[in-house]
């Protein structure tokens, strides 16, 4: 029987942190242009739904990987905190109203809540798989 070496929780956590910032940059960080509807003058953006969906899927994958290699709470924080910081740096630099701070709080709460749900589901699936593999 071959035993598989488990990855270092610290290295996995640092990798998740870096990949979280990379995901933010790829999907959201480079898009700063707001769209103006010429007919109504309504301003939307800068993000489109496919960008946000892709970013959320990447963050889900990062929480799953982090949860499998480190404590779940560490994985959730390793995604939520750097994502919020990256988002906040850009938002704070481009917003004169100061409302970016409210947005940052909402981004943090959303990534913490979403990450917690993903981590719990990951642990449940992991436990079920482990229980199945130990039953004869």
Short mmCIF file of C-alpha atoms in Angstrom, two decimals:
data_model
loop_
_atom_site.label_atom_id
_atom_site.label_comp_id
_atom_site.label_asym_id
_atom_site.label_seq_id
_atom_site.Cartn_x
_atom_site.Cartn_y
_atom_site.Cartn_z
CA UNK A 1 0.00 0.00 0.00
CA UNK A 2 1.29 3.42 -0.94
CA UNK A 3 0.74 6.26 1.48
CA UNK A 4 0.25 9.65 0.01
CA UNK A 5 2.05 12.52 1.68
CA UNK A 6 -0.34 15.23 2.82
CA UNK A 7 0.50 18.76 1.69
CA UNK A 8 1.73 21.19 4.31
CA UNK A 9 -1.20 23.19 5.72
CA UNK A 10 0.97 26.31 5.84
CA UNK A 11 2.09 25.98 2.23
CA UNK A 12 -1.45 25.23 1.10
CA UNK A 13 -2.77 28.26 2.98
CA UNK A 14 -0.15 30.57 1.46
CA UNK A 15 -0.92 29.15 -1.99
CA UNK A 16 -4.64 29.75 -1.44
CA UNK A 17 -3.94 33.35 -0.38
CA UNK A 18 -1.86 34.03 -3.50
CA UNK A 19 -4.35 32.30 -5.82
CA UNK A 20 -7.21 34.27 -4.25
CA UNK A 21 -5.53 37.55 -5.18
CA UNK A 22 -4.75 36.14 -8.65
CA UNK A 23 -8.43 35.17 -9.08
CA UNK A 24 -9.53 38.65 -8.04
CA UNK A 25 -7.08 40.21 -10.51
CA UNK A 26 -8.02 37.93 -13.42
CA UNK A 27 -11.78 38.19 -13.03
CA UNK A 28 -12.41 41.57 -11.41
CA UNK A 29 -9.26 43.59 -10.82
CA UNK A 30 -8.58 44.60 -14.39
CA UNK A 31 -12.13 45.78 -15.10
CA UNK A 32 -12.65 49.32 -13.90
CA UNK A 33 -14.86 50.71 -16.67
CA UNK A 34 -18.47 51.45 -15.86
CA UNK A 35 -21.04 51.20 -18.64
CA UNK A 36 -23.42 54.08 -19.31
CA UNK A 37 -26.68 53.40 -21.13
CA UNK A 38 -26.93 56.19 -23.73
CA UNK A 39 -30.73 56.16 -23.70
CA UNK A 40 -31.32 56.29 -19.96
CA UNK A 41 -28.00 57.47 -18.57
CA UNK A 42 -27.99 54.57 -16.09
CA UNK A 43 -24.52 53.54 -14.97
CA UNK A 44 -23.74 49.86 -14.39
CA UNK A 45 -20.66 47.84 -13.73
CA UNK A 46 -17.82 47.59 -13.81
CA UNK A 47 -18.47 43.86 -13.44
CA UNK A 48 -20.62 41.65 -15.65
CA UNK A 49 -22.40 38.56 -14.33
CA UNK A 50 -20.08 36.03 -16.07
CA UNK A 51 -17.03 37.65 -14.45
CA UNK A 52 -18.52 37.44 -10.99
CA UNK A 53 -19.74 33.86 -11.51
CA UNK A 54 -16.29 32.76 -12.69
CA UNK A 55 -14.65 34.49 -9.73
CA UNK A 56 -17.06 32.88 -7.26
CA UNK A 57 -16.40 29.44 -8.77
CA UNK A 58 -12.65 30.01 -8.41
CA UNK A 59 -13.08 31.09 -4.79
CA UNK A 60 -15.23 28.02 -4.07
CA UNK A 61 -12.50 25.79 -5.48
CA UNK A 62 -9.89 27.54 -3.34
CA UNK A 63 -11.95 27.09 -0.16
CA UNK A 64 -12.43 23.40 -0.97
CA UNK A 65 -8.71 22.85 -1.54
CA UNK A 66 -7.83 24.83 1.57
CA UNK A 67 -10.36 22.97 3.70
CA UNK A 68 -9.00 19.60 2.59
CA UNK A 69 -5.46 20.55 3.63
CA UNK A 70 -5.90 22.89 6.59
CA UNK A 71 -8.45 23.73 9.26
CA UNK A 72 -11.66 24.95 7.64
CA UNK A 73 -11.60 28.32 9.39
CA UNK A 74 -8.09 28.95 8.07
CA UNK A 75 -9.20 28.14 4.53
CA UNK A 76 -12.17 30.51 4.80
CA UNK A 77 -10.00 33.35 6.13
CA UNK A 78 -7.30 32.62 3.51
CA UNK A 79 -9.87 33.42 0.83
CA UNK A 80 -12.05 36.09 2.47
CA UNK A 81 -9.37 38.40 3.85
CA UNK A 82 -7.03 38.73 0.83
CA UNK A 83 -9.98 38.97 -1.56
CA UNK A 84 -11.49 41.78 0.51
CA UNK A 85 -8.14 43.56 0.82
CA UNK A 86 -7.52 43.36 -2.94
CA UNK A 87 -11.04 44.58 -3.68
CA UNK A 88 -10.75 47.37 -1.10
CA UNK A 89 -7.46 48.71 -2.40
CA UNK A 90 -8.90 49.20 -5.86
CA UNK A 91 -12.30 50.43 -4.64
CA UNK A 92 -10.76 52.88 -2.18
CA UNK A 93 -8.51 54.31 -4.87
CA UNK A 94 -11.37 54.93 -7.29
CA UNK A 95 -14.20 56.04 -4.96
CA UNK A 96 -14.42 59.61 -3.72
CA UNK A 97 -17.62 59.08 -1.71
CA UNK A 98 -16.17 56.77 0.92
CA UNK A 99 -18.88 54.18 0.26
CA UNK A 100 -16.19 51.70 -0.74
CA UNK A 101 -15.84 50.94 2.99
CA UNK A 102 -19.46 49.74 3.11
CA UNK A 103 -18.79 47.66 0.02
CA UNK A 104 -15.66 46.23 1.61
CA UNK A 105 -17.62 45.18 4.69
CA UNK A 106 -20.23 43.52 2.49
CA UNK A 107 -17.55 41.76 0.44
CA UNK A 108 -15.91 40.50 3.63
CA UNK A 109 -19.19 39.29 5.15
CA UNK A 110 -20.23 37.65 1.88
CA UNK A 111 -16.94 35.84 1.37
CA UNK A 112 -16.86 34.74 5.02
CA UNK A 113 -20.43 33.43 4.89
CA UNK A 114 -20.04 31.79 1.50
CA UNK A 115 -16.69 30.33 2.44
CA UNK A 116 -18.11 28.94 5.68
CA UNK A 117 -20.91 27.18 3.81
CA UNK A 118 -18.44 25.71 1.31
CA UNK A 119 -16.10 24.59 4.09
CA UNK A 120 -18.91 22.89 6.03
CA UNK A 121 -20.13 21.11 2.89
CA UNK A 122 -16.58 20.06 2.05
CA UNK A 123 -16.09 18.58 5.53
CA UNK A 124 -19.41 16.73 5.29
CA UNK A 125 -18.48 15.20 1.93
CA UNK A 126 -15.01 14.36 3.24
CA UNK A 127 -16.46 12.58 6.29
CA UNK A 128 -18.94 10.61 4.18
CA UNK A 129 -16.17 9.50 1.84
CA UNK A 130 -14.02 8.46 4.80
CA UNK A 131 -16.90 6.54 6.38
CA UNK A 132 -17.59 4.70 3.11
CA UNK A 133 -13.96 3.73 2.66
CA UNK A 134 -13.71 2.26 6.18
CA UNK A 135 -16.89 0.16 6.03
CA UNK A 136 -16.36 -3.38 4.71
#
